[in-house]
Amino acid sequence: MITLRDVTKSYGEVTAVDRVSFEVPSGEVCVLIGPSGCGKTTTLRMINRLIEPTSGTIEIDGRDIMDSRPEELRRHIGYVIQSVGLFPHLTVAENVATVPKLLGWERRRYEPKALELLEIVGLPPAEYAEKYPRQLSGGQAQRVGVARALAADPPLLLMDEPFGAVDPLTRERLQAEFARIQRELRKTVIFVTHDVDEAIKLADRIALMRAGRLEQYDTPETLLDHPASKFVHDFMGSDRALKRLGRACVADVMRTDVESTTDGTRAIPREACTDSRFVYLTDESGVLEGWVDCRVLDAGTPPEDAGTPVDWREAAVHPETTLKDALSRMLGFGFRNVAVVDAQGRLVGEVSLAAIEATMADADTHIANLEEGEVLGALPDEEARS
Ligand SMILES: Nc1ncnc2c1ncn2[C@@H]1O[C@H](COP(=O)(O)OP(=O)(O)OP(=O)(O)O)[C@@H](O)[C@H]1O
Ligand SMILES: [Mg+2]
């Protein structure tokens, strides 16, 4: 558990962080968010003593961080930054093993650990361990940064816009990867971003900051449905039904009873098309290779012309993809259904636009009810608060 009490950081006249207090329970992800310059990085860096607070206290599991030497403290806190900061003259595996080496681990302990972590972050060691940072893409370097931060198995991870510098598709993958790793490892994480969707997707709780002050600290649902101020309301955005889709994932609404065949289009009996609009085509191991649209079959198209070959990496989603991302994928492709595959591309189900709409309708009703109740009318007066 991390506890901040009345933490303030001043630089002369500038108060970068102003009496901030919050608590992050062990195993939870706290996302610090807010406009540029609101004090997110300063707050984060005070926790591993890269910056000393002007006043206030910070405790990790009940122990004041000022009681530990900074170097000692940092060895037990993983730190990931946007620019990654990999050592260019060290291989990927050596980069990952940096902290364990500093901690005096023996080679037979840190070497397998580094390889295991590369596997976890989706960089097969056989291919990546001996590469140098300059041979990596931005997204791959970010993964190495995350693996390095996890190497000494620290209970606490501080991440400052770790996925900020990569393209949207890679960011989506890194977020899904992070969510998966976190489900397994249950670290206490403080994660800085200025991307509301990223916060909604990853946070157990969101700390929304404004001009050095903590504006609201609560679950994403509460920030969306019960914003403490107009600022919070506006910052979270008006498309709240859509934003809420970022909290649910494909696994929650997908069908698993989909029709598939390994025999190519030729073998599809028309009867297979009675229940499902799509029959999916897979290889022997179940990897998605395409589909047949049964409506086309019904229209008299010869079966061998009816199949649409696809690359699962582009045309499918994963069970852990958020409904928001799945929806935008469907809209992008113009599909009303999309195949769901596992990490190896094996077909596991299908998600339909109707299923997503149904959850949106639920959220809409929920929000409509809220708006009728006087939630927004009850927002504290901005002037009165400051
Ligand atoms: N060393 C410093 N000296 C003076 N002012 C500083 C210093 N470091 C930060 N500040 C000021 O403190 C405020 C908070 O900075 P901080 O870097 O924490 O913001 P941030 O929320 O991380 O912003 P961004 O989203 O742009 O990264 C800013 O107004 C910044 O100008
Ligand atoms: Mg910052």
Coordinates of C-alpha atoms and ligand atoms in Angstrom, one line a residue:
M1 CA 0.0 0.0 0.0
I2 CA 1.2 3.5 -0.9
T3 CA 0.1 6.4 1.2
L4 CA 0.6 10.1 0.3
R5 CA -0.3 12.6 3.0
D6 CA -0.5 16.3 2.2
V7 CA 2.4 16.0 -0.2
T8 CA 3.5 19.3 -1.6
K9 CA 6.4 20.3 -3.9
S10 CA 7.2 23.9 -4.5
Y11 CA 9.8 25.4 -6.8
G12 CA 10.1 28.9 -5.5
E13 CA 6.8 30.6 -6.5
V14 CA 5.5 27.5 -8.4
T15 CA 3.6 24.9 -6.5
A16 CA 3.9 21.9 -8.7
V17 CA 2.1 19.6 -6.3
D18 CA -0.3 21.0 -3.7
R19 CA -1.3 19.1 -0.6
V20 CA -2.0 15.8 -2.4
S21 CA -3.3 12.9 -0.3
F22 CA -4.3 9.5 -1.6
E23 CA -3.8 5.8 -0.9
V24 CA -3.2 3.0 -3.4
P25 CA -4.0 -0.5 -2.0
S26 CA -1.6 -3.3 -2.8
G27 CA -2.2 -5.0 -6.1
E28 CA -4.1 -2.1 -7.6
V29 CA -3.5 0.2 -10.5
C30 CA -3.8 3.9 -9.8
V31 CA -3.8 6.1 -12.9
L32 CA -2.6 9.7 -12.4
I33 CA -4.2 11.8 -15.1
G34 CA -4.7 15.5 -15.8
P35 CA -3.7 18.3 -18.1
S36 CA -0.1 19.0 -19.0
G37 CA 1.8 20.6 -16.1
C38 CA -0.7 19.5 -13.4
G39 CA 2.0 17.7 -11.4
K40 CA 1.7 14.0 -12.4
T41 CA 5.4 13.4 -13.1
T42 CA 6.4 15.4 -10.0
T43 CA 4.1 13.3 -7.9
L44 CA 5.4 10.0 -9.3
R45 CA 9.1 11.0 -8.9
M46 CA 8.6 11.9 -5.3
I47 CA 7.6 8.3 -4.6
N48 CA 11.0 6.9 -5.6
R49 CA 12.8 10.0 -4.3
L50 CA 14.0 11.3 -7.6
I51 CA 12.4 14.5 -6.3
E52 CA 12.2 15.3 -2.5
P53 CA 8.8 16.7 -1.3
T54 CA 8.8 20.1 0.2
S55 CA 6.4 18.9 2.8
G56 CA 4.1 16.0 3.6
T57 CA 4.8 12.3 3.9
I58 CA 4.9 9.3 1.6
E59 CA 4.7 5.8 3.1
I60 CA 5.2 2.4 1.4
D61 CA 3.5 -0.4 3.4
G62 CA 3.5 1.9 6.5
R63 CA 7.2 2.9 6.2
D64 CA 8.2 6.5 5.5
I65 CA 10.3 6.6 2.3
M66 CA 12.6 9.1 4.0
D67 CA 13.8 6.3 6.2
S68 CA 15.3 4.4 3.2
R69 CA 18.4 5.5 1.2
P70 CA 17.2 6.6 -2.2
E71 CA 19.3 4.0 -4.1
E72 CA 18.0 1.3 -1.9
L73 CA 14.4 2.4 -2.3
R74 CA 14.7 2.5 -6.1
R75 CA 15.9 -1.0 -6.3
H76 CA 12.6 -2.2 -5.0
I77 CA 10.5 0.1 -7.2
G78 CA 10.2 -0.5 -10.9
Y79 CA 10.3 2.6 -13.0
V80 CA 9.2 3.0 -16.7
I81 CA 9.4 6.2 -18.6
Q82 CA 8.2 7.2 -22.0
S83 CA 11.6 7.6 -23.6
V84 CA 12.5 4.1 -22.1
G85 CA 16.1 4.9 -21.5
L86 CA 17.6 1.5 -22.5
F87 CA 21.4 1.2 -22.4
P88 CA 22.4 1.3 -26.0
H89 CA 25.6 -0.7 -25.6
L90 CA 23.8 -3.6 -23.7
T91 CA 21.8 -6.3 -25.4
V92 CA 18.1 -6.6 -24.7
A93 CA 18.7 -9.4 -22.2
E94 CA 21.4 -7.5 -20.4
N95 CA 19.2 -4.4 -20.2
V96 CA 16.5 -6.4 -18.5
A97 CA 18.9 -7.9 -16.0
T98 CA 20.3 -4.5 -15.0
V99 CA 18.7 -4.2 -11.6
P100 CA 19.0 -7.9 -10.5
K101 CA 22.8 -7.5 -11.3
L102 CA 22.9 -4.4 -9.2
L103 CA 21.2 -6.3 -6.4
G104 CA 24.0 -8.9 -6.6
W105 CA 21.9 -11.8 -8.1
E106 CA 24.0 -14.6 -9.6
R107 CA 24.0 -15.1 -13.3
R108 CA 22.2 -18.5 -13.0
R109 CA 19.3 -16.6 -11.4
Y110 CA 19.1 -13.4 -13.4
E111 CA 19.6 -14.9 -16.8
P112 CA 16.6 -17.2 -16.8
K113 CA 14.5 -14.4 -15.2
A114 CA 15.4 -12.0 -18.0
L115 CA 14.4 -14.6 -20.6
E116 CA 11.2 -15.4 -18.9
L117 CA 10.2 -11.7 -18.7
L118 CA 11.0 -11.2 -22.4
E119 CA 8.6 -14.1 -23.1
I120 CA 6.0 -12.5 -20.8
V121 CA 6.1 -9.1 -22.6
G122 CA 5.7 -10.8 -26.0
L123 CA 9.3 -10.7 -27.2
P124 CA 10.4 -14.3 -27.8
P125 CA 13.9 -14.5 -26.3
A126 CA 15.3 -16.6 -29.1
E127 CA 14.7 -13.7 -31.4
Y128 CA 15.2 -10.7 -29.2
A129 CA 17.5 -11.5 -26.3
E130 CA 20.7 -10.7 -28.1
K131 CA 19.5 -7.7 -30.1
Y132 CA 20.6 -4.2 -29.3
P133 CA 18.1 -1.4 -28.5
R134 CA 18.8 0.3 -31.9
Q135 CA 17.5 -2.8 -33.6
L136 CA 14.1 -2.5 -32.0
S137 CA 10.9 -0.6 -32.9
G138 CA 9.5 1.9 -30.5
G139 CA 6.9 -0.6 -29.3
Q140 CA 9.4 -3.3 -28.8
A141 CA 11.7 -1.0 -26.8
Q142 CA 8.7 -0.1 -24.6
R143 CA 8.2 -3.8 -23.9
V144 CA 11.9 -4.1 -22.9
G145 CA 11.4 -1.1 -20.6
V146 CA 8.5 -2.9 -18.9
A147 CA 10.4 -6.2 -18.7
R148 CA 13.4 -4.3 -17.1
A149 CA 11.1 -2.7 -14.6
L150 CA 9.7 -6.1 -13.6
A151 CA 13.0 -7.9 -13.5
A152 CA 13.8 -7.7 -9.7
D153 CA 10.2 -8.5 -9.1
P154 CA 9.4 -5.2 -7.3
P155 CA 6.1 -5.0 -5.6
L156 CA 5.7 -1.4 -6.8
L157 CA 5.8 -0.1 -10.3
L158 CA 5.9 3.6 -11.3
M159 CA 5.1 4.2 -15.0
D160 CA 5.3 7.6 -16.6
E161 CA 3.4 7.7 -19.9
P162 CA 5.0 4.3 -20.8
F163 CA 3.0 3.9 -24.0
G164 CA 2.9 7.5 -25.0
A165 CA 5.4 7.4 -27.8
V166 CA 3.9 4.6 -29.9
D167 CA 1.3 4.5 -32.6
P168 CA -2.4 3.8 -31.6
L169 CA -2.4 0.2 -32.7
T170 CA 0.8 -0.7 -30.9
R171 CA -0.5 1.2 -27.8
E172 CA -3.6 -0.9 -27.8
R173 CA -1.6 -4.1 -27.9
L174 CA 0.7 -2.8 -25.1
Q175 CA -2.3 -1.9 -23.0
A176 CA -3.8 -5.3 -23.5
E177 CA -0.4 -6.9 -22.7
F178 CA -0.1 -4.8 -19.6
A179 CA -3.6 -5.7 -18.4
R180 CA -2.8 -9.4 -18.9
I181 CA 0.5 -9.2 -17.1
Q182 CA -1.1 -7.3 -14.2
R183 CA -3.9 -9.8 -13.8
E184 CA -1.1 -12.4 -13.3
L185 CA 1.4 -10.5 -11.3
R186 CA -0.8 -8.1 -9.2
K187 CA 1.8 -5.4 -8.7
T188 CA 0.9 -2.1 -7.1
V189 CA 1.1 0.3 -10.0
I190 CA 1.0 4.1 -10.3
F191 CA 0.6 4.9 -14.0
V192 CA 0.7 8.4 -15.5
T193 CA -1.1 9.2 -18.7
H194 CA -3.0 12.0 -20.2
D195 CA -5.1 9.7 -22.3
V196 CA -8.6 9.3 -20.7
D197 CA -9.3 6.1 -22.6
E198 CA -6.1 4.5 -21.4
A199 CA -6.9 5.5 -17.8
I200 CA -10.4 4.0 -18.1
K201 CA -9.1 0.8 -19.6
L202 CA -6.3 0.2 -17.1
A203 CA -7.2 1.8 -13.8
D204 CA -8.7 0.4 -10.7
R205 CA -8.8 4.0 -9.5
I206 CA -8.1 7.2 -11.3
A207 CA -6.5 10.2 -9.6
L208 CA -7.4 13.3 -11.6
M209 CA -5.2 16.2 -11.0
R210 CA -5.5 19.9 -11.9
A211 CA -2.9 22.6 -11.2
G212 CA -1.1 20.6 -8.5
R213 CA -4.3 19.6 -6.7
L214 CA -6.1 16.3 -6.6
E215 CA -9.5 16.9 -8.1
Q216 CA -11.0 13.5 -7.6
Y217 CA -9.8 10.0 -6.7
D218 CA -12.1 7.2 -7.5
T219 CA -13.0 4.3 -9.7
P220 CA -13.4 5.0 -13.5
E221 CA -17.1 4.3 -13.2
T222 CA -17.5 6.9 -10.4
L223 CA -15.6 9.5 -12.3
L224 CA -17.8 8.9 -15.3
D225 CA -21.1 8.8 -13.5
H226 CA -20.5 11.0 -10.4
P227 CA -17.9 13.6 -11.4
A228 CA -17.0 15.7 -8.3
S229 CA -16.8 18.9 -10.4
K230 CA -17.5 20.3 -13.8
F231 CA -13.8 20.1 -14.5
V232 CA -13.9 16.3 -13.9
H233 CA -17.0 16.0 -16.0
D234 CA -15.5 17.9 -18.9
F235 CA -12.1 16.2 -18.6
M236 CA -13.7 12.7 -18.7
G237 CA -15.6 13.7 -21.9
S238 CA -19.2 13.7 -23.0
D239 CA -19.2 10.4 -24.8
R240 CA -19.6 8.5 -21.5
A241 CA -21.6 5.6 -22.9
L242 CA -18.8 5.0 -25.4
K243 CA -16.1 5.5 -22.7
R244 CA -17.8 2.9 -20.5
L245 CA -17.2 0.3 -23.3
G246 CA -13.6 0.7 -22.4
R247 CA -14.3 -1.0 -19.1
A248 CA -15.8 -4.2 -20.7
C249 CA -14.0 -6.6 -22.8
V250 CA -14.9 -8.9 -25.7
A251 CA -14.8 -12.0 -23.4
D252 CA -17.8 -10.6 -21.6
V253 CA -20.1 -10.6 -24.6
M254 CA -18.7 -13.0 -27.2
R255 CA -20.4 -16.2 -28.5
T256 CA -18.2 -19.2 -28.5
D257 CA -20.5 -21.5 -30.4
V258 CA -19.4 -20.4 -33.9
E259 CA -19.3 -22.6 -37.0
S260 CA -15.9 -23.3 -38.4
T261 CA -14.4 -25.7 -40.9
T262 CA -10.8 -26.7 -41.7
D263 CA -11.8 -28.0 -45.2
G264 CA -12.0 -24.7 -47.0
T265 CA -15.1 -23.3 -48.6
R266 CA -15.9 -26.3 -50.7
A267 CA -17.1 -28.5 -47.9
I268 CA -19.5 -26.1 -46.3
P269 CA -23.0 -27.5 -46.3
R270 CA -25.7 -25.0 -46.7
E271 CA -27.3 -26.5 -43.5
A272 CA -24.4 -25.1 -41.5
C273 CA -25.6 -21.7 -42.4
T274 CA -29.0 -21.9 -40.8
D275 CA -28.0 -20.4 -37.4
S276 CA -24.9 -18.5 -38.2
R277 CA -24.3 -15.9 -40.7
F278 CA -20.6 -16.7 -40.9
V279 CA -18.8 -19.9 -41.1
Y280 CA -15.1 -19.4 -40.2
L281 CA -12.3 -21.1 -42.1
T282 CA -9.3 -22.2 -40.1
D283 CA -6.2 -24.3 -40.6
E284 CA -5.6 -27.7 -38.9
S285 CA -4.6 -26.1 -35.6
G286 CA -7.6 -23.7 -35.6
V287 CA -5.8 -20.6 -36.8
L288 CA -8.3 -18.3 -38.5
E289 CA -7.7 -18.0 -42.2
G290 CA -11.0 -16.5 -43.5
W291 CA -14.7 -16.8 -43.5
V292 CA -17.7 -17.5 -45.6
D293 CA -20.7 -15.1 -45.5
C294 CA -23.7 -17.4 -45.6
R295 CA -25.9 -14.8 -47.1
V296 CA -23.7 -14.8 -50.1
L297 CA -24.0 -18.6 -50.3
D298 CA -27.8 -18.3 -50.1
A299 CA -27.7 -15.9 -53.0
G300 CA -26.3 -18.7 -55.2
T301 CA -22.6 -17.9 -55.3
P302 CA -20.5 -21.0 -55.9
P303 CA -19.0 -22.0 -52.5
E304 CA -15.5 -21.8 -53.8
D305 CA -15.9 -18.1 -54.5
A306 CA -17.7 -17.3 -51.3
G307 CA -14.7 -17.4 -48.9
T308 CA -13.0 -14.2 -47.8
P309 CA -9.4 -14.9 -46.8
V310 CA -8.2 -12.7 -43.9
D311 CA -5.1 -12.2 -41.8
W312 CA -6.2 -12.7 -38.1
R313 CA -3.7 -10.1 -37.0
E314 CA -5.7 -7.4 -38.7
A315 CA -9.3 -8.7 -39.0
A316 CA -9.9 -10.3 -35.6
V317 CA -10.0 -9.2 -32.0
H318 CA -8.9 -10.9 -28.8
P319 CA -11.0 -11.9 -25.7
E320 CA -9.2 -9.1 -23.7
T321 CA -9.8 -6.4 -26.4
T322 CA -12.1 -3.7 -24.9
L323 CA -15.5 -3.4 -26.4
K324 CA -14.6 0.1 -27.3
D325 CA -11.7 -1.1 -29.4
A326 CA -13.7 -3.9 -30.9
L327 CA -16.4 -1.4 -31.9
S328 CA -14.0 0.9 -33.5
R329 CA -12.5 -2.1 -35.4
M330 CA -15.9 -3.1 -36.6
L331 CA -16.8 0.4 -37.7
G332 CA -13.4 0.6 -39.4
F333 CA -14.0 -2.6 -41.4
G334 CA -17.7 -2.1 -41.9
F335 CA -18.4 -5.5 -40.3
R336 CA -21.3 -6.3 -38.0
N337 CA -19.5 -9.3 -36.6
V338 CA -15.8 -9.9 -35.9
A339 CA -13.9 -13.1 -35.1
V340 CA -12.3 -13.5 -31.8
V341 CA -8.9 -15.3 -31.7
D342 CA -6.4 -16.2 -29.0
A343 CA -2.8 -14.9 -28.9
Q344 CA -1.8 -17.5 -31.5
G345 CA -4.6 -16.6 -33.9
R346 CA -6.8 -19.6 -33.1
L347 CA -10.5 -19.0 -33.4
V348 CA -12.3 -18.9 -30.0
G349 CA -15.6 -17.1 -30.9
E350 CA -17.3 -14.2 -32.5
V351 CA -18.6 -10.8 -31.2
S352 CA -21.5 -9.0 -32.8
L353 CA -22.4 -5.3 -33.1
A354 CA -25.7 -6.3 -31.5
A355 CA -24.1 -7.7 -28.4
I356 CA -22.0 -4.5 -28.0
E357 CA -25.1 -2.3 -28.6
A358 CA -26.9 -4.2 -25.9
T359 CA -24.3 -3.3 -23.3
M360 CA -24.3 0.3 -24.6
A361 CA -28.1 0.4 -24.2
D362 CA -27.7 -0.7 -20.6
A363 CA -25.1 2.0 -20.0
D364 CA -27.2 4.6 -21.7
T365 CA -30.2 3.9 -19.6
H366 CA -28.0 4.0 -16.6
I367 CA -26.6 7.3 -17.5
A368 CA -30.0 8.7 -18.6
N369 CA -31.3 7.8 -15.2
L370 CA -28.4 9.6 -13.6
E371 CA -28.9 12.7 -15.6
E372 CA -32.5 12.8 -14.7
G373 CA -31.5 12.5 -11.1
E374 CA -29.7 15.7 -10.3
V375 CA -26.1 14.5 -10.5
L376 CA -24.9 17.2 -12.7
G377 CA -27.1 19.8 -11.1
A378 CA -25.5 18.8 -7.8
L379 CA -22.0 19.4 -9.0
P380 CA -20.1 21.6 -6.5
D381 CA -19.9 25.2 -7.5
E382 CA -16.5 25.7 -9.1
E383 CA -15.9 29.1 -7.5
A384 CA -16.9 27.9 -4.1
R385 CA -14.4 25.1 -4.2
S386 CA -11.3 27.1 -4.8
Ligands
LIG1 N1 12.5 21.6 -11.7 C1 11.4 22.4 -11.8 N2 11.5 23.7 -11.5 C2 10.5 24.6 -11.6 N3 9.2 24.2 -12.0 C3 9.1 22.9 -12.3 C4 10.1 21.9 -12.2 N4 9.6 20.7 -12.5 C5 8.3 20.9 -12.7 N5 8.0 22.2 -12.6 C6 6.6 22.7 -12.8 O1 5.8 22.0 -12.0 C7 4.5 21.7 -12.7 C8 4.2 20.3 -12.8 O2 5.2 19.6 -13.6 P1 5.0 18.1 -14.0 O3 6.2 17.7 -14.8 O4 4.8 17.3 -12.7 O5 3.7 18.0 -14.8 P2 3.0 16.8 -15.6 O6 1.6 16.8 -15.0 O7 3.8 15.6 -15.5 O8 2.9 17.4 -17.1 P3 3.0 16.6 -18.5 O9 1.7 16.0 -18.7 O10 3.3 17.7 -19.5 O11 4.2 15.6 -18.4 C9 4.7 22.4 -14.1 O12 4.0 23.6 -14.0 C10 6.2 22.5 -14.2 O13 6.5 23.7 -15.0
MG2 MG 4.8 14.4 -17.0

